[in-house]
PDB file of C-alpha atoms in Angstrom:
ATOM      1  CA  UNK T   1    -264.254 -14.901 -79.208  1.00  0.00           C
ATOM      2  CA  UNK T   2    -266.810 -15.354 -76.626  1.00  0.00           C
ATOM      3  CA  UNK T   3    -264.491 -17.518 -74.578  1.00  0.00           C
ATOM      4  CA  UNK T   4    -261.802 -14.964 -74.765  1.00  0.00           C
ATOM      5  CA  UNK T   5    -264.105 -12.332 -73.445  1.00  0.00           C
ATOM      6  CA  UNK T   6    -265.131 -14.583 -70.505  1.00  0.00           C
ATOM      7  CA  UNK T   7    -261.475 -15.281 -69.654  1.00  0.00           C
ATOM      8  CA  UNK T   8    -260.679 -11.592 -69.817  1.00  0.00           C
ATOM      9  CA  UNK T   9    -263.664 -10.755 -67.513  1.00  0.00           C
ATOM     10  CA  UNK T  10    -262.631 -13.500 -65.158  1.00  0.00           C
ATOM     11  CA  UNK T  11    -259.098 -12.131 -64.936  1.00  0.00           C
ATOM     12  CA  UNK T  12    -260.613  -8.588 -64.244  1.00  0.00           C
ATOM     13  CA  UNK T  13    -262.627 -10.078 -61.336  1.00  0.00           C
ATOM     14  CA  UNK T  14    -259.571 -11.783 -59.977  1.00  0.00           C
ATOM     15  CA  UNK T  15    -257.757  -8.358 -59.876  1.00  0.00           C
ATOM     16  CA  UNK T  16    -260.703  -6.566 -58.443  1.00  0.00           C
ATOM     17  CA  UNK T  17    -261.074  -9.261 -55.632  1.00  0.00           C
ATOM     18  CA  UNK T  18    -257.464  -8.658 -54.775  1.00  0.00           C
ATOM     19  CA  UNK T  19    -258.218  -4.965 -54.052  1.00  0.00           C
ATOM     20  CA  UNK T  20    -261.336  -5.790 -51.895  1.00  0.00           C
ATOM     21  CA  UNK T  21    -260.750  -4.628 -48.273  1.00  0.00           C
ATOM     22  CA  UNK T  22    -263.056  -6.320 -45.723  1.00  0.00           C
ATOM     23  CA  UNK T  23    -263.523  -4.269 -42.537  1.00  0.00           C
ATOM     24  CA  UNK T  24    -264.488  -6.310 -39.492  1.00  0.00           C
ATOM     25  CA  UNK T  25    -266.118  -4.135 -37.094  1.00  0.00           C
ATOM     26  CA  UNK T  26    -266.549  -4.688 -33.378  1.00  0.00           C
ATOM     27  CA  UNK T  27    -270.080  -6.217 -32.840  1.00  0.00           C
ATOM     28  CA  UNK T  28    -271.002  -3.902 -30.080  1.00  0.00           C
ATOM     29  CA  UNK T  29    -274.689  -4.952 -29.903  1.00  0.00           C
ATOM     30  CA  UNK T  30    -273.909  -8.666 -29.782  1.00  0.00           C
ATOM     31  CA  UNK T  31    -271.174  -8.001 -27.164  1.00  0.00           C
ATOM     32  CA  UNK T  32    -273.639  -6.059 -24.933  1.00  0.00           C
ATOM     33  CA  UNK T  33    -276.140  -8.851 -25.001  1.00  0.00           C
ATOM     34  CA  UNK T  34    -273.450 -11.486 -24.331  1.00  0.00           C
ATOM     35  CA  UNK T  35    -272.236  -9.400 -21.363  1.00  0.00           C
ATOM     36  CA  UNK T  36    -275.700  -8.935 -20.028  1.00  0.00           C
ATOM     37  CA  UNK T  37    -276.302 -12.694 -20.200  1.00  0.00           C
ATOM     38  CA  UNK T  38    -273.074 -13.567 -18.554  1.00  0.00           C
ATOM     39  CA  UNK T  39    -273.495 -11.086 -15.720  1.00  0.00           C
ATOM     40  CA  UNK T  40    -277.094 -11.990 -15.073  1.00  0.00           C
ATOM     41  CA  UNK T  41    -276.128 -15.575 -14.775  1.00  0.00           C
ATOM     42  CA  UNK T  42    -273.323 -14.738 -12.254  1.00  0.00           C
ATOM     43  CA  UNK T  43    -275.380 -12.423 -10.086  1.00  0.00           C
ATOM     44  CA  UNK T  44    -278.672 -14.144 -10.221  1.00  0.00           C
ATOM     45  CA  UNK T  45    -278.916 -17.006  -7.762  1.00  0.00           C
ATOM     46  CA  UNK T  46    -281.171 -18.990 -10.003  1.00  0.00           C
ATOM     47  CA  UNK T  47    -280.310 -20.385 -13.495  1.00  0.00           C
ATOM     48  CA  UNK T  48    -282.487 -19.117 -16.192  1.00  0.00           C
ATOM     49  CA  UNK T  49    -284.821 -21.769 -17.645  1.00  0.00           C
ATOM     50  CA  UNK T  50    -283.725 -22.924 -21.048  1.00  0.00           C
ATOM     51  CA  UNK T  51    -285.710 -21.465 -23.887  1.00  0.00           C
ATOM     52  CA  UNK T  52    -288.285 -23.735 -25.428  1.00  0.00           C
ATOM     53  CA  UNK T  53    -288.233 -24.055 -29.125  1.00  0.00           C
ATOM     54  CA  UNK T  54    -291.106 -22.282 -30.777  1.00  0.00           C
ATOM     55  CA  UNK T  55    -293.747 -24.552 -32.127  1.00  0.00           C
ATOM     56  CA  UNK T  56    -295.690 -23.893 -35.326  1.00  0.00           C
ATOM     57  CA  UNK T  57    -298.938 -25.346 -36.622  1.00  0.00           C
ATOM     58  CA  UNK T  58    -298.510 -23.796 -40.135  1.00  0.00           C
ATOM     59  CA  UNK T  59    -298.166 -26.347 -42.907  1.00  0.00           C
ATOM     60  CA  UNK T  60    -294.665 -27.166 -43.946  1.00  0.00           C
ATOM     61  CA  UNK T  61    -293.617 -25.564 -47.099  1.00  0.00           C
ATOM     62  CA  UNK T  62    -290.714 -26.659 -49.365  1.00  0.00           C
ATOM     63  CA  UNK T  63    -288.020 -24.030 -49.807  1.00  0.00           C
ATOM     64  CA  UNK T  64    -288.043 -22.199 -53.094  1.00  0.00           C
ATOM     65  CA  UNK T  65    -285.866 -23.524 -55.716  1.00  0.00           C
ATOM     66  CA  UNK T  66    -282.677 -21.379 -56.090  1.00  0.00           C
ATOM     67  CA  UNK T  67    -282.818 -18.945 -59.012  1.00  0.00           C
ATOM     68  CA  UNK T  68    -280.158 -19.275 -61.688  1.00  0.00           C
ATOM     69  CA  UNK T  69    -277.348 -16.691 -61.410  1.00  0.00           C
ATOM     70  CA  UNK T  70    -274.978 -15.440 -64.177  1.00  0.00           C
ATOM     71  CA  UNK T  71    -271.568 -17.223 -64.220  1.00  0.00           C
ATOM     72  CA  UNK T  72    -269.958 -13.866 -63.416  1.00  0.00           C
ATOM     73  CA  UNK T  73    -271.979 -13.472 -60.228  1.00  0.00           C
ATOM     74  CA  UNK T  74    -271.168 -16.951 -59.174  1.00  0.00           C
ATOM     75  CA  UNK T  75    -267.338 -16.420 -59.736  1.00  0.00           C
ATOM     76  CA  UNK T  76    -267.480 -13.231 -57.717  1.00  0.00           C
ATOM     77  CA  UNK T  77    -269.089 -15.000 -54.718  1.00  0.00           C
ATOM     78  CA  UNK T  78    -266.291 -17.574 -54.922  1.00  0.00           C
ATOM     79  CA  UNK T  79    -263.607 -14.967 -54.802  1.00  0.00           C
ATOM     80  CA  UNK T  80    -265.114 -12.888 -51.968  1.00  0.00           C
ATOM     81  CA  UNK T  81    -267.408 -15.336 -50.206  1.00  0.00           C
ATOM     82  CA  UNK T  82    -267.823 -13.725 -46.843  1.00  0.00           C
ATOM     83  CA  UNK T  83    -267.156 -10.019 -47.353  1.00  0.00           C
ATOM     84  CA  UNK T  84    -270.584  -9.012 -46.232  1.00  0.00           C
ATOM     85  CA  UNK T  85    -270.867 -11.416 -43.324  1.00  0.00           C
ATOM     86  CA  UNK T  86    -267.451 -10.295 -42.014  1.00  0.00           C
ATOM     87  CA  UNK T  87    -268.657  -6.764 -41.641  1.00  0.00           C
ATOM     88  CA  UNK T  88    -271.248  -7.717 -39.054  1.00  0.00           C
ATOM     89  CA  UNK T  89    -269.736 -10.734 -37.068  1.00  0.00           C
ATOM     90  CA  UNK T  90    -271.389 -12.707 -34.234  1.00  0.00           C
ATOM     91  CA  UNK T  91    -269.579 -12.841 -30.968  1.00  0.00           C
ATOM     92  CA  UNK T  92    -268.560 -16.273 -29.538  1.00  0.00           C
ATOM     93  CA  UNK T  93    -268.811 -16.373 -25.734  1.00  0.00           C
ATOM     94  CA  UNK T  94    -268.882 -20.151 -25.016  1.00  0.00           C
ATOM     95  CA  UNK T  95    -265.483 -21.884 -24.714  1.00  0.00           C
ATOM     96  CA  UNK T  96    -264.161 -24.235 -22.192  1.00  0.00           C
ATOM     97  CA  UNK T  97    -262.091 -21.458 -20.620  1.00  0.00           C
ATOM     98  CA  UNK T  98    -264.993 -19.048 -20.291  1.00  0.00           C
ATOM     99  CA  UNK T  99    -267.128 -21.741 -18.800  1.00  0.00           C
ATOM    100  CA  UNK T 100    -264.491 -22.540 -16.134  1.00  0.00           C
ATOM    101  CA  UNK T 101    -264.223 -18.788 -15.457  1.00  0.00           C
ATOM    102  CA  UNK T 102    -267.932 -18.414 -15.234  1.00  0.00           C
ATOM    103  CA  UNK T 103    -268.180 -21.242 -12.678  1.00  0.00           C
ATOM    104  CA  UNK T 104    -265.481 -19.714 -10.469  1.00  0.00           C
ATOM    105  CA  UNK T 105    -267.012 -16.187 -10.664  1.00  0.00           C
ATOM    106  CA  UNK T 106    -270.482 -17.493  -9.789  1.00  0.00           C
ATOM    107  CA  UNK T 107    -269.268 -19.440  -6.761  1.00  0.00           C
ATOM    108  CA  UNK T 108    -267.155 -16.537  -5.624  1.00  0.00           C
ATOM    109  CA  UNK T 109    -269.938 -14.009  -5.937  1.00  0.00           C
ATOM    110  CA  UNK T 110    -272.485 -16.223  -3.952  1.00  0.00           C
ATOM    111  CA  UNK T 111    -270.083 -16.874  -1.051  1.00  0.00           C
ATOM    112  CA  UNK T 112    -267.521 -13.995  -0.920  1.00  0.00           C
ATOM    113  CA  UNK T 113    -267.994 -11.093  -3.254  1.00  0.00           C
ATOM    114  CA  UNK T 114    -271.654 -10.330  -2.764  1.00  0.00           C
ATOM    115  CA  UNK T 115    -271.266  -9.633   0.951  1.00  0.00           C
ATOM    116  CA  UNK T 116    -268.310  -7.346   0.210  1.00  0.00           C
ATOM    117  CA  UNK T 117    -270.322  -5.414  -2.395  1.00  0.00           C
ATOM    118  CA  UNK T 118    -273.374  -5.301  -0.182  1.00  0.00           C
ATOM    119  CA  UNK T 119    -271.266  -3.838   2.732  1.00  0.00           C
ATOM    120  CA  UNK T 120    -269.540  -1.186   0.587  1.00  0.00           C
ATOM    121  CA  UNK T 121    -266.197  -2.693   1.225  1.00  0.00           C
ATOM    122  CA  UNK T 122    -265.729  -3.408  -2.399  1.00  0.00           C
ATOM    123  CA  UNK T 123    -266.875  -1.475  -5.492  1.00  0.00           C
ATOM    124  CA  UNK T 124    -267.094  -1.941  -9.109  1.00  0.00           C
ATOM    125  CA  UNK T 125    -264.525   0.035 -11.094  1.00  0.00           C
ATOM    126  CA  UNK T 126    -264.914   1.881 -14.331  1.00  0.00           C
ATOM    127  CA  UNK T 127    -262.696  -0.543 -16.132  1.00  0.00           C
ATOM    128  CA  UNK T 128    -264.604  -3.713 -15.543  1.00  0.00           C
ATOM    129  CA  UNK T 129    -262.818  -4.806 -12.303  1.00  0.00           C
ATOM    130  CA  UNK T 130    -263.490  -4.615  -8.693  1.00  0.00           C
ATOM    131  CA  UNK T 131    -261.440  -2.726  -5.854  1.00  0.00           C
ATOM    132  CA  UNK T 132    -261.297  -2.267  -2.272  1.00  0.00           C
ATOM    133  CA  UNK T 133    -263.290   0.863  -1.453  1.00  0.00           C
ATOM    134  CA  UNK T 134    -263.592   1.123   2.418  1.00  0.00           C
ATOM    135  CA  UNK T 135    -261.641  -1.148   4.755  1.00  0.00           C
ATOM    136  CA  UNK T 136    -261.907   0.914   7.866  1.00  0.00           C
ATOM    137  CA  UNK T 137    -264.202  -1.525   9.568  1.00  0.00           C
ATOM    138  CA  UNK T 138    -262.104  -4.578   8.809  1.00  0.00           C
ATOM    139  CA  UNK T 139    -259.610  -6.222  11.106  1.00  0.00           C
ATOM    140  CA  UNK T 140    -256.258  -7.249   9.467  1.00  0.00           C
ATOM    141  CA  UNK T 141    -257.397 -10.790   8.809  1.00  0.00           C
ATOM    142  CA  UNK T 142    -260.819  -9.710   7.251  1.00  0.00           C
ATOM    143  CA  UNK T 143    -258.930  -7.223   5.013  1.00  0.00           C
ATOM    144  CA  UNK T 144    -256.515  -9.897   3.923  1.00  0.00           C
ATOM    145  CA  UNK T 145    -259.459 -12.115   2.922  1.00  0.00           C
ATOM    146  CA  UNK T 146    -261.145  -9.283   1.052  1.00  0.00           C
ATOM    147  CA  UNK T 147    -257.960  -8.442  -0.800  1.00  0.00           C
ATOM    148  CA  UNK T 148    -257.683 -12.070  -1.738  1.00  0.00           C
ATOM    149  CA  UNK T 149    -261.212 -12.198  -3.102  1.00  0.00           C
ATOM    150  CA  UNK T 150    -260.522  -9.047  -5.140  1.00  0.00           C
ATOM    151  CA  UNK T 151    -257.218 -10.391  -6.492  1.00  0.00           C
ATOM    152  CA  UNK T 152    -259.038 -13.685  -7.614  1.00  0.00           C
ATOM    153  CA  UNK T 153    -262.004 -11.879  -9.103  1.00  0.00           C
ATOM    154  CA  UNK T 154    -259.793  -9.578 -11.085  1.00  0.00           C
ATOM    155  CA  UNK T 155    -257.710 -12.357 -12.394  1.00  0.00           C
ATOM    156  CA  UNK T 156    -260.828 -14.108 -13.803  1.00  0.00           C
ATOM    157  CA  UNK T 157    -262.252 -10.880 -15.173  1.00  0.00           C
ATOM    158  CA  UNK T 158    -259.009 -10.132 -17.064  1.00  0.00           C
ATOM    159  CA  UNK T 159    -258.823 -13.664 -18.363  1.00  0.00           C
ATOM    160  CA  UNK T 160    -262.511 -13.534 -19.465  1.00  0.00           C
ATOM    161  CA  UNK T 161    -262.072 -10.381 -21.535  1.00  0.00           C
ATOM    162  CA  UNK T 162    -258.879 -11.789 -23.085  1.00  0.00           C
ATOM    163  CA  UNK T 163    -260.433 -15.145 -23.853  1.00  0.00           C
ATOM    164  CA  UNK T 164    -263.520 -13.625 -25.557  1.00  0.00           C
ATOM    165  CA  UNK T 165    -261.376 -11.513 -27.809  1.00  0.00           C
ATOM    166  CA  UNK T 166    -259.069 -14.460 -28.648  1.00  0.00           C
ATOM    167  CA  UNK T 167    -261.979 -16.904 -29.209  1.00  0.00           C
ATOM    168  CA  UNK T 168    -263.379 -14.644 -31.761  1.00  0.00           C
ATOM    169  CA  UNK T 169    -260.111 -14.340 -33.584  1.00  0.00           C
ATOM    170  CA  UNK T 170    -259.770 -10.674 -32.761  1.00  0.00           C
ATOM    171  CA  UNK T 171    -257.298 -10.062 -29.762  1.00  0.00           C
ATOM    172  CA  UNK T 172    -257.489  -6.386 -30.574  1.00  0.00           C
ATOM    173  CA  UNK T 173    -261.135  -6.383 -29.323  1.00  0.00           C
ATOM    174  CA  UNK T 174    -260.133  -7.029 -25.739  1.00  0.00           C
ATOM    175  CA  UNK T 175    -260.167  -3.339 -24.785  1.00  0.00           C
ATOM    176  CA  UNK T 176    -263.704  -2.829 -26.332  1.00  0.00           C
ATOM    177  CA  UNK T 177    -265.007  -6.002 -24.600  1.00  0.00           C
ATOM    178  CA  UNK T 178    -263.731  -4.765 -21.275  1.00  0.00           C
ATOM    179  CA  UNK T 179    -265.585  -1.468 -21.803  1.00  0.00           C
ATOM    180  CA  UNK T 180    -268.740  -3.295 -22.761  1.00  0.00           C
ATOM    181  CA  UNK T 181    -268.538  -5.550 -19.617  1.00  0.00           C
ATOM    182  CA  UNK T 182    -267.579  -2.608 -17.366  1.00  0.00           C
ATOM    183  CA  UNK T 183    -270.795  -0.833 -18.380  1.00  0.00           C
ATOM    184  CA  UNK T 184    -272.981  -3.863 -17.991  1.00  0.00           C
ATOM    185  CA  UNK T 185    -271.442  -4.667 -14.546  1.00  0.00           C
ATOM    186  CA  UNK T 186    -272.535  -1.141 -13.393  1.00  0.00           C
ATOM    187  CA  UNK T 187    -275.913  -1.472 -15.028  1.00  0.00           C
ATOM    188  CA  UNK T 188    -276.665  -4.682 -13.113  1.00  0.00           C
ATOM    189  CA  UNK T 189    -275.370  -3.357  -9.839  1.00  0.00           C
ATOM    190  CA  UNK T 190    -277.822  -3.911  -6.959  1.00  0.00           C
ATOM    191  CA  UNK T 191    -279.080  -1.072  -4.919  1.00  0.00           C
ATOM    192  CA  UNK T 192    -276.495   0.195  -2.430  1.00  0.00           C
ATOM    193  CA  UNK T 193    -273.416  -1.119  -4.401  1.00  0.00           C
ATOM    194  CA  UNK T 194    -270.684   1.426  -5.131  1.00  0.00           C
ATOM    195  CA  UNK T 195    -269.299   1.919  -8.506  1.00  0.00           C
ATOM    196  CA  UNK T 196    -266.941   4.362 -10.119  1.00  0.00           C
ATOM    197  CA  UNK T 197    -268.099   7.063 -12.603  1.00  0.00           C
ATOM    198  CA  UNK T 198    -266.133   8.081 -15.576  1.00  0.00           C
ATOM    199  CA  UNK T 199    -263.830  10.230 -13.397  1.00  0.00           C
ATOM    200  CA  UNK T 200    -263.093   7.385 -11.053  1.00  0.00           C
ATOM    201  CA  UNK T 201    -265.286   8.846  -8.259  1.00  0.00           C
ATOM    202  CA  UNK T 202    -267.227   6.346  -6.048  1.00  0.00           C
ATOM    203  CA  UNK T 203    -270.924   6.616  -6.154  1.00  0.00           C
ATOM    204  CA  UNK T 204    -274.051   4.593  -5.523  1.00  0.00           C
TER     205      UNK T 204
END
């Protein structure tokens, strides 16, 4: 009789697990932190020093022994093992593709993009890209070089947002990642740089 009750309860758990809907929300806080770190390392001329592991002088303690759980609870964990974790996912930023993009953007910023931003020729757009803002003082050759820098930078930025979304298994996050990076680019703008407001107007 007891075995029959357990089998019935197990069947009920299976049916209940089939009705579980796991909502994976965009990890906005993690995305903001990742964007800040990425942009800092592109704009900053010096690499950040690696963090040192924290040391502790407290005596080592053995982890507590796991407490026994009812079989029903263990079965439910097997059926829905990551529902809670999936609701607050981390954000993966490090991939071979993003590292290559980062290297190109860092090099481009130091030699080509920073002077254009400092001079007001190029500005940061509201959608996470860069655009030609004022080319009146440029001769045709200088304008062509500026446009080439802008095109290369925007290709890498587009690829970066897409790669981060795909690396995390959620291509639908690309638009939200772009918004997060756009906000962070503007927040990290140096004094005198132009950027677009929500209406697309240039301002400093």
